[in-house]
Short mmCIF file of C-alpha atoms in Angstrom, two decimals:
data_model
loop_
_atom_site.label_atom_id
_atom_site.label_comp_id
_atom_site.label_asym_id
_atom_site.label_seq_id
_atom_site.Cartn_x
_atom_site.Cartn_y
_atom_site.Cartn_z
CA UNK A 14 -17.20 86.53 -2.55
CA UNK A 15 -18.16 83.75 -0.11
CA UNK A 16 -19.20 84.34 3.46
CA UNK A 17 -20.02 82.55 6.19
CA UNK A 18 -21.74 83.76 9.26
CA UNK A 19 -23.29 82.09 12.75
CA UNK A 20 -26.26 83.09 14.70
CA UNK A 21 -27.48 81.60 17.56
CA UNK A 22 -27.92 82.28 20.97
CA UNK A 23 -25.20 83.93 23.19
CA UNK A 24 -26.12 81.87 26.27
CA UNK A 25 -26.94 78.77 27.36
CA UNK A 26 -27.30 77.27 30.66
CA UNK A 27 -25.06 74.52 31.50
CA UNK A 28 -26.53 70.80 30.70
CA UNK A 29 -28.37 71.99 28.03
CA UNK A 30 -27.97 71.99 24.18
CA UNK A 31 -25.97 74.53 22.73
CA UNK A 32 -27.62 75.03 18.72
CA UNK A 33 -25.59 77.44 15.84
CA UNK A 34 -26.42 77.60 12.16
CA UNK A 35 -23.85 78.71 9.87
CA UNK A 36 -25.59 80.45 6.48
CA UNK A 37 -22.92 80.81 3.56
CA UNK A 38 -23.47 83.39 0.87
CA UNK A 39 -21.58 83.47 -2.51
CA UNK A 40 -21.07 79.96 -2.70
CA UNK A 41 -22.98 76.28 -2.28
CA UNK A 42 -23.88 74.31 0.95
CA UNK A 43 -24.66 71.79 -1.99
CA UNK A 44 -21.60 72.05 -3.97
CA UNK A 45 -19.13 68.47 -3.28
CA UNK A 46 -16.11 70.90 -3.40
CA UNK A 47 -16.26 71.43 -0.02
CA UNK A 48 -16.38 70.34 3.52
CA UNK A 49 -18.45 72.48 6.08
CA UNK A 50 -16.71 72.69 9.54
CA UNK A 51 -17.49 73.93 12.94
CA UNK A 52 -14.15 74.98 14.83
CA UNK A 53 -13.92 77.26 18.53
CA UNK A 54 -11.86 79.10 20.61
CA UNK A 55 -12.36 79.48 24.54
CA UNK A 56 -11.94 82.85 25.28
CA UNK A 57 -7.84 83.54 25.62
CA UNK A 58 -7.03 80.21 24.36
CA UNK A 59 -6.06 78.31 21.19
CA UNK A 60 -8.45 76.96 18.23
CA UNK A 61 -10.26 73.42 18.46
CA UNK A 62 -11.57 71.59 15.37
CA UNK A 63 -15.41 70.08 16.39
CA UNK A 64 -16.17 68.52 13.10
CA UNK A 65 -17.41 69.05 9.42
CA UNK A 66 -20.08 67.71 7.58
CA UNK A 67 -20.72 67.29 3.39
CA UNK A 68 -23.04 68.40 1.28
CA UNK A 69 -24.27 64.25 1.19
CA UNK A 70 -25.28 64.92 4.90
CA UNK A 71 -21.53 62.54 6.16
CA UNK A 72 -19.81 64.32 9.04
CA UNK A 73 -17.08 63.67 10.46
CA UNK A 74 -15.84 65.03 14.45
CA UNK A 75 -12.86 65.52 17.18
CA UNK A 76 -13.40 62.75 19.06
CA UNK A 77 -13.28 64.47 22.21
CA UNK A 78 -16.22 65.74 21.03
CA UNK A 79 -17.91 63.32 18.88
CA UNK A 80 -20.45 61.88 21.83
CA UNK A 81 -21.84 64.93 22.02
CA UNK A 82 -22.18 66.52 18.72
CA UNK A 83 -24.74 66.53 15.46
CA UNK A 84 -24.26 68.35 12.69
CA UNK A 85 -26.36 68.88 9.77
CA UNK A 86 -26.99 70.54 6.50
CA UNK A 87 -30.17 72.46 4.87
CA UNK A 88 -29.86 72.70 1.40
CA UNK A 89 -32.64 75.23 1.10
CA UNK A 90 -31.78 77.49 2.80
CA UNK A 91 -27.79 77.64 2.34
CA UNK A 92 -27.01 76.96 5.87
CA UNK A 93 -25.42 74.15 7.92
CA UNK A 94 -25.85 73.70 11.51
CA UNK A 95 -24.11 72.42 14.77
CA UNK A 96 -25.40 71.26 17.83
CA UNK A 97 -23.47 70.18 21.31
CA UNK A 98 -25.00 68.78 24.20
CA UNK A 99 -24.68 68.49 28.05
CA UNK A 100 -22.51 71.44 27.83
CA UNK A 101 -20.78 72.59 31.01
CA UNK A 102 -18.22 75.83 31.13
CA UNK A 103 -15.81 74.61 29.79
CA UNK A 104 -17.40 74.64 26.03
CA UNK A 105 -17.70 78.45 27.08
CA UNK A 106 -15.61 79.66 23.62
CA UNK A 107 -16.43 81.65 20.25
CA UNK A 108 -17.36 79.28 17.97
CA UNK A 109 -16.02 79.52 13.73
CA UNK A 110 -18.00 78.24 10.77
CA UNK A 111 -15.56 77.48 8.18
CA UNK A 112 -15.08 76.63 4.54
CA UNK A 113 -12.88 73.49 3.65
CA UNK A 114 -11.61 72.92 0.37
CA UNK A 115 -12.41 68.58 -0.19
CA UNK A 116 -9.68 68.60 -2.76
CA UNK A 117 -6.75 68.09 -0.28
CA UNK A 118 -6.42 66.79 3.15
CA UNK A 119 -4.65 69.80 4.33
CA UNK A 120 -6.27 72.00 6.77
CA UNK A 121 -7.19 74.29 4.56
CA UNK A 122 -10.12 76.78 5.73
CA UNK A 123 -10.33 79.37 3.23
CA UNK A 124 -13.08 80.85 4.18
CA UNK A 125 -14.40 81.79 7.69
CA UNK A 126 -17.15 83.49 9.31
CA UNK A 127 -16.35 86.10 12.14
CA UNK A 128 -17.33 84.00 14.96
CA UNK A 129 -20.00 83.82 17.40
CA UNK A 130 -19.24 83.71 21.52
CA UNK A 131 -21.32 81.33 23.14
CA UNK A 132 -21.43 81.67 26.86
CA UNK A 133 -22.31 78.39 29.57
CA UNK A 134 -23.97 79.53 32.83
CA UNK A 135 -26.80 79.60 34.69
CA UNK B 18 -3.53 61.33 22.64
CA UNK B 19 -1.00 62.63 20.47
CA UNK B 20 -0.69 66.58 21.10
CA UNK B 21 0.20 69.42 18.49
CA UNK B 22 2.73 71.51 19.79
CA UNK B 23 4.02 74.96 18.73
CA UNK B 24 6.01 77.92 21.25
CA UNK B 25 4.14 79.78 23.46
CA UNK B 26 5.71 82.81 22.84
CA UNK B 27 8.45 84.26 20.08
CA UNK B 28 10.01 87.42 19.43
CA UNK B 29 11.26 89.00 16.31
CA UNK B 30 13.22 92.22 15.54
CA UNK B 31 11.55 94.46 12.50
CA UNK B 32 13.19 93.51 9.59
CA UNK B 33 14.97 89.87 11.08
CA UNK B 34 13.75 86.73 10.22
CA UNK B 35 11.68 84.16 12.49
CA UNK B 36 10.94 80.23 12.43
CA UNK B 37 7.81 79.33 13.93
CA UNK B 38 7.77 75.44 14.44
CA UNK B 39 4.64 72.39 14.90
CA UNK B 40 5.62 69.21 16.35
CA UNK B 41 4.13 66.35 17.52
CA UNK B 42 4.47 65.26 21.47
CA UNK B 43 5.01 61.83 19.86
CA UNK B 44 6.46 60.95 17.01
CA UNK B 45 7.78 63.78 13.31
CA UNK B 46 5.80 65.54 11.60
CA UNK B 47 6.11 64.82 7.81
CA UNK B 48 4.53 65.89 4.31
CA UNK B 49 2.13 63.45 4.99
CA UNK B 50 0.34 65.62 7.88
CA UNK B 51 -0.50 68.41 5.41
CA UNK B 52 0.38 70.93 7.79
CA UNK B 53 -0.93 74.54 7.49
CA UNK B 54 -0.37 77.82 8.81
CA UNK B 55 -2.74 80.33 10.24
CA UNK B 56 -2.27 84.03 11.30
CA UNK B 57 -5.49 86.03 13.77
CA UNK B 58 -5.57 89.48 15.32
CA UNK B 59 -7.36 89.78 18.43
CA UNK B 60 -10.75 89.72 17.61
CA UNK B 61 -10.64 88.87 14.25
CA UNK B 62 -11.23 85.31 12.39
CA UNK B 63 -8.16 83.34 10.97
CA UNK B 64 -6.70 83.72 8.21
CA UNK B 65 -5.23 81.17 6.32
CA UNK B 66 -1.06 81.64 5.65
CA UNK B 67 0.05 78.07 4.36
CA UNK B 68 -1.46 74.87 3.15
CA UNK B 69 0.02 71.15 2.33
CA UNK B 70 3.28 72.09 4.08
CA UNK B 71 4.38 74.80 1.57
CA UNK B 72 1.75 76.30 -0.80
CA UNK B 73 0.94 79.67 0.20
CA UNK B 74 -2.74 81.13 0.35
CA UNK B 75 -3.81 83.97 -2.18
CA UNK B 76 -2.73 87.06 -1.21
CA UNK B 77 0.05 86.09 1.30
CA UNK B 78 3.12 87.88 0.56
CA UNK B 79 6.16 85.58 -0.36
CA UNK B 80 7.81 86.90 3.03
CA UNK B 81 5.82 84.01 4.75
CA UNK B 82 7.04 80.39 3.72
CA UNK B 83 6.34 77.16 5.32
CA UNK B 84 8.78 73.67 5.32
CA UNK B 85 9.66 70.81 6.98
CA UNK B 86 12.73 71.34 9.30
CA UNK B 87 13.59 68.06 10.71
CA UNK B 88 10.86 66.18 12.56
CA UNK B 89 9.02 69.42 12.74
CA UNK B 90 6.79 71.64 10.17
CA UNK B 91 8.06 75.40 9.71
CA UNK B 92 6.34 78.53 9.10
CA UNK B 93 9.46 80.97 8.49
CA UNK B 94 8.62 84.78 7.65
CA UNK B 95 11.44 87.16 6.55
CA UNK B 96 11.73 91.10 6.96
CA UNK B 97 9.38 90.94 9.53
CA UNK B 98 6.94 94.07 9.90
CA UNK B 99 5.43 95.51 12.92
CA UNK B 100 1.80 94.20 11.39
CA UNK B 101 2.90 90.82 11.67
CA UNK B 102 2.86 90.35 15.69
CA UNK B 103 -0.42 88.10 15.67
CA UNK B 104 -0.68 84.54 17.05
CA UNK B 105 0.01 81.78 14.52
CA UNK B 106 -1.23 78.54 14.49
CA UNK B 107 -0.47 75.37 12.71
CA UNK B 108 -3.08 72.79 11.97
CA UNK B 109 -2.18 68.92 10.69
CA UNK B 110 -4.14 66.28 9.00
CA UNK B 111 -4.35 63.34 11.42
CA UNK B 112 -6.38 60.60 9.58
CA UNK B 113 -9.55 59.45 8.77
CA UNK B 114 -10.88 63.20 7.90
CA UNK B 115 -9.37 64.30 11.32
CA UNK B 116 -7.93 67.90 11.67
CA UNK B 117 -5.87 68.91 15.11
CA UNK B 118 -4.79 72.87 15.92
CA UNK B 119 -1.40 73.33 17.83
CA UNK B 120 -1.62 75.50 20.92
CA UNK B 121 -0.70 78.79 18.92
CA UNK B 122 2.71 80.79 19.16
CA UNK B 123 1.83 84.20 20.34
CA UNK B 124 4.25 86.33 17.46
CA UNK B 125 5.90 89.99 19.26
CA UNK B 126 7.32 92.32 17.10
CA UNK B 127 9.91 93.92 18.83
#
């Protein structure tokens, strides 16, 4: 059974550089099958793609957000990673590593971790 | 920017049917968006209903179906149960590897 699940801290201070890594068990960081995404939800609100990246290390991002963000994969260690800078309150939100199968364009996140809330303020 | 929209808000009766709709604040949604479906609890990760417009996840009862209805994309569920009131949210394929979540319909069970 795959799983996903983020770690990271719970809060940073606003202007700084908000860093989660997402470590999957039961399946391949590796494996071309799949696209690794980031995706949040501010507390109350709706759900916000941020990006994915591949196992080859290409990533891809909302554009809202792509100034901002850097993703990146470890191979080694099963894990994938997201970071977002100059935050302010407003990325204030619990933030969803999820599984994407590369086979179709659809939207399809299979699998999902349980979600991590990362809080902006001083 | 084109936005993905969806009803704030729907109520069903036990039992009755309900259409749950994602459009687009400009222009149809089609086949060619891919739409999908996704059901969450309060606290609780989504879970994946529908992909590529009508192809239901594993495990997701045959109660839940998802079309195109006009210029919009569907997610209809039949003989609604009380464990269905969840927020639902549609998600479309906008290009060049881009994915974009509608606002969510908020599902009551009533």
């Amino acid at each position: 059974q795959v799983q996903l699940q983020e770690s990271g801290p719970g809060l940073v201070k606003p202007s700084e550089t908000l860093s989660l890594i997402c470590s999957v068990s039961g399946g391949s960081v590796s494996s071309g099958s799949y696209y690794w995404n980031w995706i949040r939800q501010p507390p109350g609100k709706g759900l916000e793609w941020i990006g994915y990246i591949y196992y080859s290390g290409s990533t891809n991002s909302n554009p809202s957000l792509k100034s901002r963000v850097t993703m990146s994969v470890d191979k080694s260690k099963n894990q994938f990673s997201l970071k977002l800078s100059s935050v302010t309150a407003a990325d204030t939100a619990v933030y969803y590593c999820a599984r994407k199968v590369s086979s179709t364009w659809s939207p399809n996140f299979d699998y999902w971790g349980q979600g991590t809330l990362v809080t902006v303020s001083s | 920017q084109t936005v993905v929209t969806q009803e704030p808000s729907f109520s069903v009766s036990p039992g009755g049917t309900v259409t749950l709709t994602c459009g687009l604040s400009s222009g149809s949604v089609s086949s060619n968006y891919y739409p999908s479906w996704y059901q969450q609890t309060p606290g609780q990760a989504p879970r994946t209903l529908i992909y590529s417009t009508n192809t239901r996840s594993s495990g997701v009862p045959d109660r839940f179906s998802g079309s195109i209805l006009g210029n919009k994309a569907a997610l209809t569920i039949t003989g609604t149960q009380a464990d269905d009131e969840s927020d639902y949210y549609c998600a479309l394929y906008m290009g060049n590897g881009i994915s974009v979540f509608g606002g969510g319909t908020k599902l009551t069970v009533l």
